[in-house]
Amino acid sequence: MHKLYVAMVGLPGRGKSTMARRIRDGLAAEGINARIFNNGDMRRKLLGAESTSPDFYNPDNSFGREARELICRRNLEAMQDYLNGDGEVAILDATNVSRQRRMMIENTLKNHPVLFVECMNEDPLLLNAFIRRKADLPEYAEYTKDEAVESFMKRIEYYETIYNHIGKEKYWMCVDAAANRVLAEQPCESSPFYPAIREIVVSMWIESLYLARHGQTEFNVQGRIGGDPPLTARGRAQADALARHLAGKRLDWVFTSTRMRSHETAAPVLENHRDAHVMALREFDEIWAGDCENMLYSEIREKMPEVTAQRNANKYSYVYPNGESYAILQERVRRGLRRALFLAGNAPFLILGHQAINRVLLSLFLRQRTEDVPYIHIPQNQYYHIQLTPTRKLFERIPYDGKAAKQDTSLKDPQIYS
């Protein structure tokens, strides 16, 4: 009978646990019995606060080293018991950063193949956000925020001193966890589960993304471009309506731009989701109009007719004087989406963007001709709901008042970004 062990590899903050859950859930959707065995969960259960100190992870600390190995061996035994029963894939969620630890895993789990999956991510924004989230865990309750961050960073430094990248193991896969991309691999071709795992790893995975535009602003009413205007009374009412509509839905993360109108629209939503993490990403700032920022559209037509003519001729590729084009915008929006997906993991999240931003975001999910991207409809009283996994593809536009969606289509031939 074909069965498989999967052992995650990587420093903290590189997406191992999120990837482990995706592998488990993706396999489960295929009817495959898979289970995660997490060393950290067992450590906290057996040792509690004693294992929170960074010195516990010092390679020269014999007590900590022996305790960590004991925890790993207990999980390896549990994994063997699982595969000796009805289990088909057992996943070890742990750092496993040393070659010595991985050799011990291979020498212990000899009855079925072992696939090592190393997660890479060196984005400083994502790493900082991960560390600050870790500082909120119950095991750091006796620490101040700064003390907890310092403690966790010291733990990572200890891991770095013993880190050896994979490559000498029999079966392995190195993954850019923020870009859903396999960087290198030694495939486990004998396992029927390997193709499914590889597809899960490279697939964009969204359990629930709510994509909304900010409410009406003073510049919207005046017909001005760009800037940083506040919401109008109608815009604030739209923000309140969005908050009411999303009140009963789970939201673990809310991502905004750095602009006032995005923050003001998010405020009532966050009142109803006080436990949600919130982050402003510059990647979601509206397209930069350069010399045309804050101008009336009518003023641009009168004073800069060449701008209007050239942009009307090719709106996607036209670059505002000292500004951006939709083509330029796409790469930073793509980077922002990757960051949001990495931080949200498998949890539902909301992006409160702008008209051009949301057009580009939608184009990353749909096979859209580039010349049509600048004309995608982005209303201020509706939001888009997107679900995208290897087994489920949903795309719908929903009014805030809860009436039937005006558009509800399955995502045929989705564009998987990379």
JSON list of C-alpha atoms in Angstrom, two decimals, residues 176-397:
[
{"chain": "A", "resi": 176, "resn": "ASP", "atom": "CA", "xyz": [8.87, 29.92, -2.41]},
{"chain": "A", "resi": 177, "resn": "ALA", "atom": "CA", "xyz": [5.94, 30.01, -0.02]},
{"chain": "A", "resi": 178, "resn": "ALA", "atom": "CA", "xyz": [4.98, 33.62, -0.81]},
{"chain": "A", "resi": 179, "resn": "ALA", "atom": "CA", "xyz": [4.86, 33.04, -4.58]},
{"chain": "A", "resi": 180, "resn": "ASN", "atom": "CA", "xyz": [3.49, 29.47, -4.72]},
{"chain": "A", "resi": 181, "resn": "ARG", "atom": "CA", "xyz": [6.47, 28.34, -6.75]},
{"chain": "A", "resi": 182, "resn": "VAL", "atom": "CA", "xyz": [8.69, 25.26, -6.65]},
{"chain": "A", "resi": 183, "resn": "LEU", "atom": "CA", "xyz": [12.30, 26.46, -6.74]},
{"chain": "A", "resi": 184, "resn": "ALA", "atom": "CA", "xyz": [13.93, 23.03, -6.96]},
{"chain": "A", "resi": 185, "resn": "GLU", "atom": "CA", "xyz": [12.95, 19.44, -6.32]},
{"chain": "A", "resi": 186, "resn": "GLN", "atom": "CA", "xyz": [13.93, 15.81, -6.17]},
{"chain": "A", "resi": 187, "resn": "PRO", "atom": "CA", "xyz": [10.52, 14.25, -6.89]},
{"chain": "A", "resi": 188, "resn": "CYS", "atom": "CA", "xyz": [9.13, 11.27, -5.03]},
{"chain": "A", "resi": 189, "resn": "GLU", "atom": "CA", "xyz": [7.95, 9.74, -8.28]},
{"chain": "A", "resi": 190, "resn": "SER", "atom": "CA", "xyz": [7.02, 6.42, -6.69]},
{"chain": "A", "resi": 191, "resn": "SER", "atom": "CA", "xyz": [4.32, 8.07, -4.56]},
{"chain": "A", "resi": 192, "resn": "PRO", "atom": "CA", "xyz": [0.84, 8.58, -6.05]},
{"chain": "A", "resi": 193, "resn": "PHE", "atom": "CA", "xyz": [0.43, 11.52, -3.65]},
{"chain": "A", "resi": 194, "resn": "TYR", "atom": "CA", "xyz": [3.34, 13.56, -5.00]},
{"chain": "A", "resi": 195, "resn": "PRO", "atom": "CA", "xyz": [1.51, 15.06, -8.03]},
{"chain": "A", "resi": 196, "resn": "ALA", "atom": "CA", "xyz": [-1.39, 16.14, -5.80]},
{"chain": "A", "resi": 197, "resn": "ILE", "atom": "CA", "xyz": [0.96, 17.72, -3.25]},
{"chain": "A", "resi": 198, "resn": "ARG", "atom": "CA", "xyz": [2.89, 19.53, -5.95]},
{"chain": "A", "resi": 199, "resn": "GLU", "atom": "CA", "xyz": [-0.31, 20.94, -7.44]},
{"chain": "A", "resi": 200, "resn": "ILE", "atom": "CA", "xyz": [-1.42, 22.13, -3.99]},
{"chain": "A", "resi": 201, "resn": "VAL", "atom": "CA", "xyz": [1.95, 23.83, -3.41]},
{"chain": "A", "resi": 202, "resn": "VAL", "atom": "CA", "xyz": [1.90, 25.81, -6.67]},
{"chain": "A", "resi": 203, "resn": "SER", "atom": "CA", "xyz": [-1.80, 26.73, -6.60]},
{"chain": "A", "resi": 204, "resn": "MET", "atom": "CA", "xyz": [-3.16, 30.05, -5.47]},
{"chain": "A", "resi": 205, "resn": "TRP", "atom": "CA", "xyz": [-5.21, 29.18, -2.38]},
{"chain": "A", "resi": 206, "resn": "ILE", "atom": "CA", "xyz": [-8.00, 31.46, -1.21]},
{"chain": "A", "resi": 207, "resn": "GLU", "atom": "CA", "xyz": [-10.67, 30.23, 1.19]},
{"chain": "A", "resi": 208, "resn": "SER", "atom": "CA", "xyz": [-12.49, 33.57, 1.15]},
{"chain": "A", "resi": 209, "resn": "LEU", "atom": "CA", "xyz": [-11.36, 36.93, -0.22]},
{"chain": "A", "resi": 210, "resn": "TYR", "atom": "CA", "xyz": [-13.71, 39.88, 0.06]},
{"chain": "A", "resi": 211, "resn": "LEU", "atom": "CA", "xyz": [-12.64, 42.63, -2.34]},
{"chain": "A", "resi": 212, "resn": "ALA", "atom": "CA", "xyz": [-14.28, 46.01, -1.86]},
{"chain": "A", "resi": 213, "resn": "ARG", "atom": "CA", "xyz": [-13.69, 49.55, -3.07]},
{"chain": "A", "resi": 214, "resn": "HIS", "atom": "CA", "xyz": [-13.69, 52.51, -0.69]},
{"chain": "A", "resi": 215, "resn": "GLY", "atom": "CA", "xyz": [-16.86, 54.55, -0.36]},
{"chain": "A", "resi": 216, "resn": "GLN", "atom": "CA", "xyz": [-17.61, 57.72, -2.29]},
{"chain": "A", "resi": 217, "resn": "THR", "atom": "CA", "xyz": [-15.12, 60.57, -1.75]},
{"chain": "A", "resi": 218, "resn": "GLU", "atom": "CA", "xyz": [-15.22, 64.30, -2.25]},
{"chain": "A", "resi": 219, "resn": "PHE", "atom": "CA", "xyz": [-12.96, 63.87, -5.29]},
{"chain": "A", "resi": 220, "resn": "ASN", "atom": "CA", "xyz": [-15.40, 61.35, -6.78]},
{"chain": "A", "resi": 221, "resn": "VAL", "atom": "CA", "xyz": [-18.13, 63.98, -6.60]},
{"chain": "A", "resi": 222, "resn": "GLN", "atom": "CA", "xyz": [-15.89, 66.74, -7.96]},
{"chain": "A", "resi": 223, "resn": "GLY", "atom": "CA", "xyz": [-14.43, 64.63, -10.75]},
{"chain": "A", "resi": 224, "resn": "ARG", "atom": "CA", "xyz": [-10.83, 64.88, -9.52]},
{"chain": "A", "resi": 225, "resn": "ILE", "atom": "CA", "xyz": [-8.11, 62.28, -9.94]},
{"chain": "A", "resi": 226, "resn": "GLY", "atom": "CA", "xyz": [-5.97, 60.66, -7.24]},
{"chain": "A", "resi": 227, "resn": "GLY", "atom": "CA", "xyz": [-5.16, 62.63, -4.09]},
{"chain": "A", "resi": 228, "resn": "ASP", "atom": "CA", "xyz": [-6.08, 61.70, -0.55]},
{"chain": "A", "resi": 229, "resn": "PRO", "atom": "CA", "xyz": [-9.63, 62.96, -0.05]},
{"chain": "A", "resi": 230, "resn": "PRO", "atom": "CA", "xyz": [-12.00, 61.96, 2.78]},
{"chain": "A", "resi": 231, "resn": "LEU", "atom": "CA", "xyz": [-15.29, 60.15, 2.34]},
{"chain": "A", "resi": 232, "resn": "THR", "atom": "CA", "xyz": [-18.50, 62.08, 1.75]},
{"chain": "A", "resi": 233, "resn": "ALA", "atom": "CA", "xyz": [-21.60, 61.48, 3.88]},
{"chain": "A", "resi": 234, "resn": "ARG", "atom": "CA", "xyz": [-22.72, 59.02, 1.23]},
{"chain": "A", "resi": 235, "resn": "GLY", "atom": "CA", "xyz": [-19.31, 57.31, 1.35]},
{"chain": "A", "resi": 236, "resn": "ARG", "atom": "CA", "xyz": [-19.53, 56.93, 5.12]},
{"chain": "A", "resi": 237, "resn": "ALA", "atom": "CA", "xyz": [-23.03, 55.46, 4.72]},
{"chain": "A", "resi": 238, "resn": "GLN", "atom": "CA", "xyz": [-21.61, 52.99, 2.19]},
{"chain": "A", "resi": 239, "resn": "ALA", "atom": "CA", "xyz": [-18.86, 52.04, 4.65]},
{"chain": "A", "resi": 240, "resn": "ASP", "atom": "CA", "xyz": [-21.48, 51.46, 7.37]},
{"chain": "A", "resi": 241, "resn": "ALA", "atom": "CA", "xyz": [-23.56, 49.34, 4.99]},
{"chain": "A", "resi": 242, "resn": "LEU", "atom": "CA", "xyz": [-20.52, 47.22, 4.09]},
{"chain": "A", "resi": 243, "resn": "ALA", "atom": "CA", "xyz": [-19.75, 46.75, 7.79]},
{"chain": "A", "resi": 244, "resn": "ARG", "atom": "CA", "xyz": [-23.31, 45.61, 8.50]},
{"chain": "A", "resi": 245, "resn": "HIS", "atom": "CA", "xyz": [-23.24, 43.20, 5.59]},
{"chain": "A", "resi": 246, "resn": "LEU", "atom": "CA", "xyz": [-19.93, 41.63, 6.67]},
{"chain": "A", "resi": 247, "resn": "ALA", "atom": "CA", "xyz": [-20.79, 41.64, 10.41]},
{"chain": "A", "resi": 248, "resn": "GLY", "atom": "CA", "xyz": [-21.72, 37.96, 10.51]},
{"chain": "A", "resi": 249, "resn": "LYS", "atom": "CA", "xyz": [-18.83, 36.77, 8.37]},
{"chain": "A", "resi": 250, "resn": "ARG", "atom": "CA", "xyz": [-15.45, 35.65, 9.65]},
{"chain": "A", "resi": 251, "resn": "LEU", "atom": "CA", "xyz": [-12.62, 38.07, 8.82]},
{"chain": "A", "resi": 252, "resn": "ASP", "atom": "CA", "xyz": [-9.17, 37.36, 10.21]},
{"chain": "A", "resi": 253, "resn": "TRP", "atom": "CA", "xyz": [-7.36, 40.06, 8.23]},
{"chain": "A", "resi": 254, "resn": "VAL", "atom": "CA", "xyz": [-8.28, 43.45, 6.76]},
{"chain": "A", "resi": 255, "resn": "PHE", "atom": "CA", "xyz": [-5.85, 44.98, 4.28]},
{"chain": "A", "resi": 256, "resn": "THR", "atom": "CA", "xyz": [-6.12, 48.64, 3.29]},
{"chain": "A", "resi": 257, "resn": "SER", "atom": "CA", "xyz": [-4.07, 51.06, 1.27]},
{"chain": "A", "resi": 258, "resn": "THR", "atom": "CA", "xyz": [-2.29, 53.92, 3.02]},
{"chain": "A", "resi": 259, "resn": "ARG", "atom": "CA", "xyz": [-4.96, 56.39, 1.83]},
{"chain": "A", "resi": 260, "resn": "MET", "atom": "CA", "xyz": [-7.52, 58.06, 4.07]},
{"chain": "A", "resi": 261, "resn": "ARG", "atom": "CA", "xyz": [-10.54, 56.87, 2.06]},
{"chain": "A", "resi": 262, "resn": "SER", "atom": "CA", "xyz": [-9.48, 53.25, 2.43]},
{"chain": "A", "resi": 263, "resn": "HIS", "atom": "CA", "xyz": [-8.95, 53.63, 6.20]},
{"chain": "A", "resi": 264, "resn": "GLU", "atom": "CA", "xyz": [-12.28, 55.42, 6.68]},
{"chain": "A", "resi": 265, "resn": "THR", "atom": "CA", "xyz": [-14.11, 52.65, 4.82]},
{"chain": "A", "resi": 266, "resn": "ALA", "atom": "CA", "xyz": [-12.39, 49.99, 6.91]},
{"chain": "A", "resi": 267, "resn": "ALA", "atom": "CA", "xyz": [-13.13, 51.66, 10.27]},
{"chain": "A", "resi": 268, "resn": "PRO", "atom": "CA", "xyz": [-16.75, 50.46, 10.74]},
{"chain": "A", "resi": 269, "resn": "VAL", "atom": "CA", "xyz": [-15.82, 46.99, 9.45]},
{"chain": "A", "resi": 270, "resn": "LEU", "atom": "CA", "xyz": [-13.11, 46.74, 12.12]},
{"chain": "A", "resi": 271, "resn": "GLU", "atom": "CA", "xyz": [-15.59, 47.83, 14.79]},
{"chain": "A", "resi": 272, "resn": "ASN", "atom": "CA", "xyz": [-17.44, 44.59, 14.09]},
{"chain": "A", "resi": 273, "resn": "HIS", "atom": "CA", "xyz": [-14.26, 42.52, 13.79]},
{"chain": "A", "resi": 274, "resn": "ARG", "atom": "CA", "xyz": [-12.13, 43.69, 16.71]},
{"chain": "A", "resi": 275, "resn": "ASP", "atom": "CA", "xyz": [-9.96, 40.57, 16.66]},
{"chain": "A", "resi": 276, "resn": "ALA", "atom": "CA", "xyz": [-9.05, 40.95, 13.00]},
{"chain": "A", "resi": 277, "resn": "HIS", "atom": "CA", "xyz": [-5.48, 41.86, 12.09]},
{"chain": "A", "resi": 278, "resn": "VAL", "atom": "CA", "xyz": [-5.25, 45.05, 10.05]},
{"chain": "A", "resi": 279, "resn": "MET", "atom": "CA", "xyz": [-2.42, 46.17, 7.79]},
{"chain": "A", "resi": 280, "resn": "ALA", "atom": "CA", "xyz": [-1.99, 49.04, 5.34]},
{"chain": "A", "resi": 281, "resn": "LEU", "atom": "CA", "xyz": [-0.02, 48.03, 2.24]},
{"chain": "A", "resi": 282, "resn": "ARG", "atom": "CA", "xyz": [1.41, 50.67, -0.10]},
{"chain": "A", "resi": 283, "resn": "GLU", "atom": "CA", "xyz": [1.03, 48.13, -2.90]},
{"chain": "A", "resi": 284, "resn": "PHE", "atom": "CA", "xyz": [-2.72, 48.78, -2.70]},
{"chain": "A", "resi": 285, "resn": "ASP", "atom": "CA", "xyz": [-2.43, 52.59, -3.06]},
{"chain": "A", "resi": 286, "resn": "GLU", "atom": "CA", "xyz": [-4.36, 53.94, -6.05]},
{"chain": "A", "resi": 287, "resn": "ILE", "atom": "CA", "xyz": [-2.59, 54.37, -9.38]},
{"chain": "A", "resi": 288, "resn": "TRP", "atom": "CA", "xyz": [-0.24, 57.38, -9.20]},
{"chain": "A", "resi": 289, "resn": "ALA", "atom": "CA", "xyz": [-1.28, 60.05, -11.70]},
{"chain": "A", "resi": 290, "resn": "GLY", "atom": "CA", "xyz": [1.98, 62.02, -11.37]},
{"chain": "A", "resi": 291, "resn": "ASP", "atom": "CA", "xyz": [1.62, 65.58, -12.69]},
{"chain": "A", "resi": 292, "resn": "CYS", "atom": "CA", "xyz": [-2.13, 65.03, -12.96]},
{"chain": "A", "resi": 293, "resn": "GLU", "atom": "CA", "xyz": [-2.69, 64.21, -9.28]},
{"chain": "A", "resi": 294, "resn": "ASN", "atom": "CA", "xyz": [-5.57, 66.20, -7.71]},
{"chain": "A", "resi": 295, "resn": "MET", "atom": "CA", "xyz": [-6.60, 67.71, -11.06]},
{"chain": "A", "resi": 296, "resn": "LEU", "atom": "CA", "xyz": [-10.14, 67.77, -12.43]},
{"chain": "A", "resi": 297, "resn": "TYR", "atom": "CA", "xyz": [-10.63, 65.46, -15.39]},
{"chain": "A", "resi": 298, "resn": "SER", "atom": "CA", "xyz": [-12.10, 68.44, -17.27]},
{"chain": "A", "resi": 299, "resn": "GLU", "atom": "CA", "xyz": [-8.96, 70.43, -16.41]},
{"chain": "A", "resi": 300, "resn": "ILE", "atom": "CA", "xyz": [-6.74, 67.70, -17.83]},
{"chain": "A", "resi": 301, "resn": "ARG", "atom": "CA", "xyz": [-8.75, 67.68, -21.06]},
{"chain": "A", "resi": 302, "resn": "GLU", "atom": "CA", "xyz": [-8.40, 71.44, -21.42]},
{"chain": "A", "resi": 303, "resn": "LYS", "atom": "CA", "xyz": [-4.81, 71.99, -20.31]},
{"chain": "A", "resi": 304, "resn": "MET", "atom": "CA", "xyz": [-3.21, 68.64, -21.22]},
{"chain": "A", "resi": 305, "resn": "PRO", "atom": "CA", "xyz": [-5.19, 67.37, -24.23]},
{"chain": "A", "resi": 306, "resn": "GLU", "atom": "CA", "xyz": [-2.31, 65.11, -25.28]},
{"chain": "A", "resi": 307, "resn": "VAL", "atom": "CA", "xyz": [-2.66, 63.22, -21.99]},
{"chain": "A", "resi": 308, "resn": "THR", "atom": "CA", "xyz": [-6.34, 62.58, -22.59]},
{"chain": "A", "resi": 309, "resn": "ALA", "atom": "CA", "xyz": [-5.81, 61.58, -26.22]},
{"chain": "A", "resi": 310, "resn": "GLN", "atom": "CA", "xyz": [-2.90, 59.23, -25.54]},
{"chain": "A", "resi": 311, "resn": "ARG", "atom": "CA", "xyz": [-4.58, 57.62, -22.55]},
{"chain": "A", "resi": 312, "resn": "ASN", "atom": "CA", "xyz": [-7.82, 57.09, -24.45]},
{"chain": "A", "resi": 313, "resn": "ALA", "atom": "CA", "xyz": [-5.82, 55.42, -27.22]},
{"chain": "A", "resi": 314, "resn": "ASN", "atom": "CA", "xyz": [-4.19, 52.88, -24.87]},
{"chain": "A", "resi": 315, "resn": "LYS", "atom": "CA", "xyz": [-5.41, 53.21, -21.31]},
{"chain": "A", "resi": 316, "resn": "TYR", "atom": "CA", "xyz": [-3.63, 50.08, -20.06]},
{"chain": "A", "resi": 317, "resn": "SER", "atom": "CA", "xyz": [-0.12, 51.04, -21.20]},
{"chain": "A", "resi": 318, "resn": "TYR", "atom": "CA", "xyz": [-0.29, 54.84, -20.98]},
{"chain": "A", "resi": 319, "resn": "VAL", "atom": "CA", "xyz": [1.96, 56.27, -18.25]},
{"chain": "A", "resi": 320, "resn": "TYR", "atom": "CA", "xyz": [0.85, 59.52, -16.63]},
{"chain": "A", "resi": 321, "resn": "PRO", "atom": "CA", "xyz": [3.60, 62.18, -16.77]},
{"chain": "A", "resi": 322, "resn": "ASN", "atom": "CA", "xyz": [5.85, 61.29, -13.82]},
{"chain": "A", "resi": 323, "resn": "GLY", "atom": "CA", "xyz": [3.24, 58.73, -12.80]},
{"chain": "A", "resi": 324, "resn": "GLU", "atom": "CA", "xyz": [2.15, 55.15, -13.45]},
{"chain": "A", "resi": 325, "resn": "SER", "atom": "CA", "xyz": [0.25, 53.07, -15.97]},
{"chain": "A", "resi": 326, "resn": "TYR", "atom": "CA", "xyz": [-1.95, 50.04, -15.41]},
{"chain": "A", "resi": 327, "resn": "ALA", "atom": "CA", "xyz": [0.90, 47.94, -16.82]},
{"chain": "A", "resi": 328, "resn": "ILE", "atom": "CA", "xyz": [3.30, 49.33, -14.20]},
{"chain": "A", "resi": 329, "resn": "LEU", "atom": "CA", "xyz": [0.66, 49.02, -11.49]},
{"chain": "A", "resi": 330, "resn": "GLN", "atom": "CA", "xyz": [0.20, 45.30, -12.09]},
{"chain": "A", "resi": 331, "resn": "GLU", "atom": "CA", "xyz": [3.52, 44.21, -10.62]},
{"chain": "A", "resi": 332, "resn": "ARG", "atom": "CA", "xyz": [3.16, 46.09, -7.32]},
{"chain": "A", "resi": 333, "resn": "VAL", "atom": "CA", "xyz": [-0.46, 44.94, -6.95]},
{"chain": "A", "resi": 334, "resn": "ARG", "atom": "CA", "xyz": [0.66, 41.37, -7.61]},
{"chain": "A", "resi": 335, "resn": "ARG", "atom": "CA", "xyz": [3.28, 41.78, -4.85]},
{"chain": "A", "resi": 336, "resn": "GLY", "atom": "CA", "xyz": [0.65, 43.16, -2.48]},
{"chain": "A", "resi": 337, "resn": "LEU", "atom": "CA", "xyz": [-1.68, 40.24, -3.14]},
{"chain": "A", "resi": 338, "resn": "ARG", "atom": "CA", "xyz": [1.12, 37.77, -2.47]},
{"chain": "A", "resi": 339, "resn": "ARG", "atom": "CA", "xyz": [1.82, 39.47, 0.83]},
{"chain": "A", "resi": 340, "resn": "ALA", "atom": "CA", "xyz": [-1.86, 39.48, 1.79]},
{"chain": "A", "resi": 341, "resn": "LEU", "atom": "CA", "xyz": [-2.28, 35.81, 0.89]},
{"chain": "A", "resi": 342, "resn": "PHE", "atom": "CA", "xyz": [0.83, 34.82, 2.84]},
{"chain": "A", "resi": 343, "resn": "LEU", "atom": "CA", "xyz": [-0.22, 36.69, 5.97]},
{"chain": "A", "resi": 344, "resn": "ALA", "atom": "CA", "xyz": [-3.86, 35.58, 5.84]},
{"chain": "A", "resi": 345, "resn": "GLY", "atom": "CA", "xyz": [-2.85, 31.97, 5.28]},
{"chain": "A", "resi": 346, "resn": "ASN", "atom": "CA", "xyz": [-6.00, 29.91, 4.89]},
{"chain": "A", "resi": 347, "resn": "ALA", "atom": "CA", "xyz": [-8.20, 32.44, 6.73]},
{"chain": "A", "resi": 348, "resn": "PRO", "atom": "CA", "xyz": [-10.89, 34.75, 5.26]},
{"chain": "A", "resi": 349, "resn": "PHE", "atom": "CA", "xyz": [-9.70, 38.31, 4.57]},
{"chain": "A", "resi": 350, "resn": "LEU", "atom": "CA", "xyz": [-10.82, 41.64, 3.15]},
{"chain": "A", "resi": 351, "resn": "ILE", "atom": "CA", "xyz": [-8.96, 43.99, 0.83]},
{"chain": "A", "resi": 352, "resn": "LEU", "atom": "CA", "xyz": [-10.30, 47.55, 0.80]},
{"chain": "A", "resi": 353, "resn": "GLY", "atom": "CA", "xyz": [-8.78, 48.95, -2.36]},
{"chain": "A", "resi": 354, "resn": "HIS", "atom": "CA", "xyz": [-9.35, 51.53, -5.04]},
{"chain": "A", "resi": 355, "resn": "GLN", "atom": "CA", "xyz": [-10.84, 51.44, -8.51]},
{"chain": "A", "resi": 356, "resn": "ALA", "atom": "CA", "xyz": [-7.63, 50.81, -10.50]},
{"chain": "A", "resi": 357, "resn": "ILE", "atom": "CA", "xyz": [-6.21, 48.55, -7.77]},
{"chain": "A", "resi": 358, "resn": "ASN", "atom": "CA", "xyz": [-9.28, 46.34, -7.70]},
{"chain": "A", "resi": 359, "resn": "ARG", "atom": "CA", "xyz": [-9.39, 46.18, -11.49]},
{"chain": "A", "resi": 360, "resn": "VAL", "atom": "CA", "xyz": [-5.84, 44.83, -11.53]},
{"chain": "A", "resi": 361, "resn": "LEU", "atom": "CA", "xyz": [-6.56, 42.43, -8.66]},
{"chain": "A", "resi": 362, "resn": "LEU", "atom": "CA", "xyz": [-9.54, 40.99, -10.50]},
{"chain": "A", "resi": 363, "resn": "SER", "atom": "CA", "xyz": [-7.49, 40.66, -13.68]},
{"chain": "A", "resi": 364, "resn": "LEU", "atom": "CA", "xyz": [-5.07, 38.38, -11.78]},
{"chain": "A", "resi": 365, "resn": "PHE", "atom": "CA", "xyz": [-7.91, 35.89, -11.28]},
{"chain": "A", "resi": 366, "resn": "LEU", "atom": "CA", "xyz": [-9.58, 36.17, -14.69]},
{"chain": "A", "resi": 367, "resn": "ARG", "atom": "CA", "xyz": [-8.24, 35.64, -18.18]},
{"chain": "A", "resi": 368, "resn": "GLN", "atom": "CA", "xyz": [-8.78, 39.26, -19.13]},
{"chain": "A", "resi": 369, "resn": "ARG", "atom": "CA", "xyz": [-7.42, 41.01, -22.19]},
{"chain": "A", "resi": 370, "resn": "THR", "atom": "CA", "xyz": [-5.08, 43.75, -21.04]},
{"chain": "A", "resi": 371, "resn": "GLU", "atom": "CA", "xyz": [-6.91, 46.43, -23.03]},
{"chain": "A", "resi": 372, "resn": "ASP", "atom": "CA", "xyz": [-10.09, 45.63, -21.07]},
{"chain": "A", "resi": 373, "resn": "VAL", "atom": "CA", "xyz": [-8.55, 45.74, -17.56]},
{"chain": "A", "resi": 374, "resn": "PRO", "atom": "CA", "xyz": [-8.96, 49.56, -17.14]},
{"chain": "A", "resi": 375, "resn": "TYR", "atom": "CA", "xyz": [-12.69, 49.22, -17.79]},
{"chain": "A", "resi": 376, "resn": "ILE", "atom": "CA", "xyz": [-13.62, 46.47, -15.30]},
{"chain": "A", "resi": 377, "resn": "HIS", "atom": "CA", "xyz": [-16.65, 47.62, -13.31]},
{"chain": "A", "resi": 378, "resn": "ILE", "atom": "CA", "xyz": [-15.76, 48.40, -9.68]},
{"chain": "A", "resi": 379, "resn": "PRO", "atom": "CA", "xyz": [-18.90, 49.71, -7.92]},
{"chain": "A", "resi": 380, "resn": "GLN", "atom": "CA", "xyz": [-18.86, 51.45, -4.56]},
{"chain": "A", "resi": 381, "resn": "ASN", "atom": "CA", "xyz": [-21.94, 49.66, -3.21]},
{"chain": "A", "resi": 382, "resn": "GLN", "atom": "CA", "xyz": [-20.95, 46.06, -4.01]},
{"chain": "A", "resi": 383, "resn": "TYR", "atom": "CA", "xyz": [-18.03, 43.79, -3.25]},
{"chain": "A", "resi": 384, "resn": "TYR", "atom": "CA", "xyz": [-16.47, 40.78, -4.92]},
{"chain": "A", "resi": 385, "resn": "HIS", "atom": "CA", "xyz": [-16.26, 37.44, -3.13]},
{"chain": "A", "resi": 386, "resn": "ILE", "atom": "CA", "xyz": [-13.62, 35.01, -4.39]},
{"chain": "A", "resi": 387, "resn": "GLN", "atom": "CA", "xyz": [-12.84, 31.43, -3.38]},
{"chain": "A", "resi": 388, "resn": "LEU", "atom": "CA", "xyz": [-10.05, 29.64, -5.17]},
{"chain": "A", "resi": 389, "resn": "THR", "atom": "CA", "xyz": [-8.61, 26.24, -4.22]},
{"chain": "A", "resi": 390, "resn": "PRO", "atom": "CA", "xyz": [-7.59, 23.25, -6.35]},
{"chain": "A", "resi": 391, "resn": "THR", "atom": "CA", "xyz": [-11.14, 21.90, -5.99]},
{"chain": "A", "resi": 392, "resn": "ARG", "atom": "CA", "xyz": [-13.30, 25.03, -5.71]},
{"chain": "A", "resi": 393, "resn": "LYS", "atom": "CA", "xyz": [-13.48, 28.16, -7.87]},
{"chain": "A", "resi": 394, "resn": "LEU", "atom": "CA", "xyz": [-16.09, 30.81, -7.05]},
{"chain": "A", "resi": 395, "resn": "PHE", "atom": "CA", "xyz": [-16.37, 34.41, -8.25]},
{"chain": "A", "resi": 396, "resn": "GLU", "atom": "CA", "xyz": [-19.33, 36.63, -7.41]},
{"chain": "A", "resi": 397, "resn": "ARG", "atom": "CA", "xyz": [-20.27, 40.29, -7.04]}
]
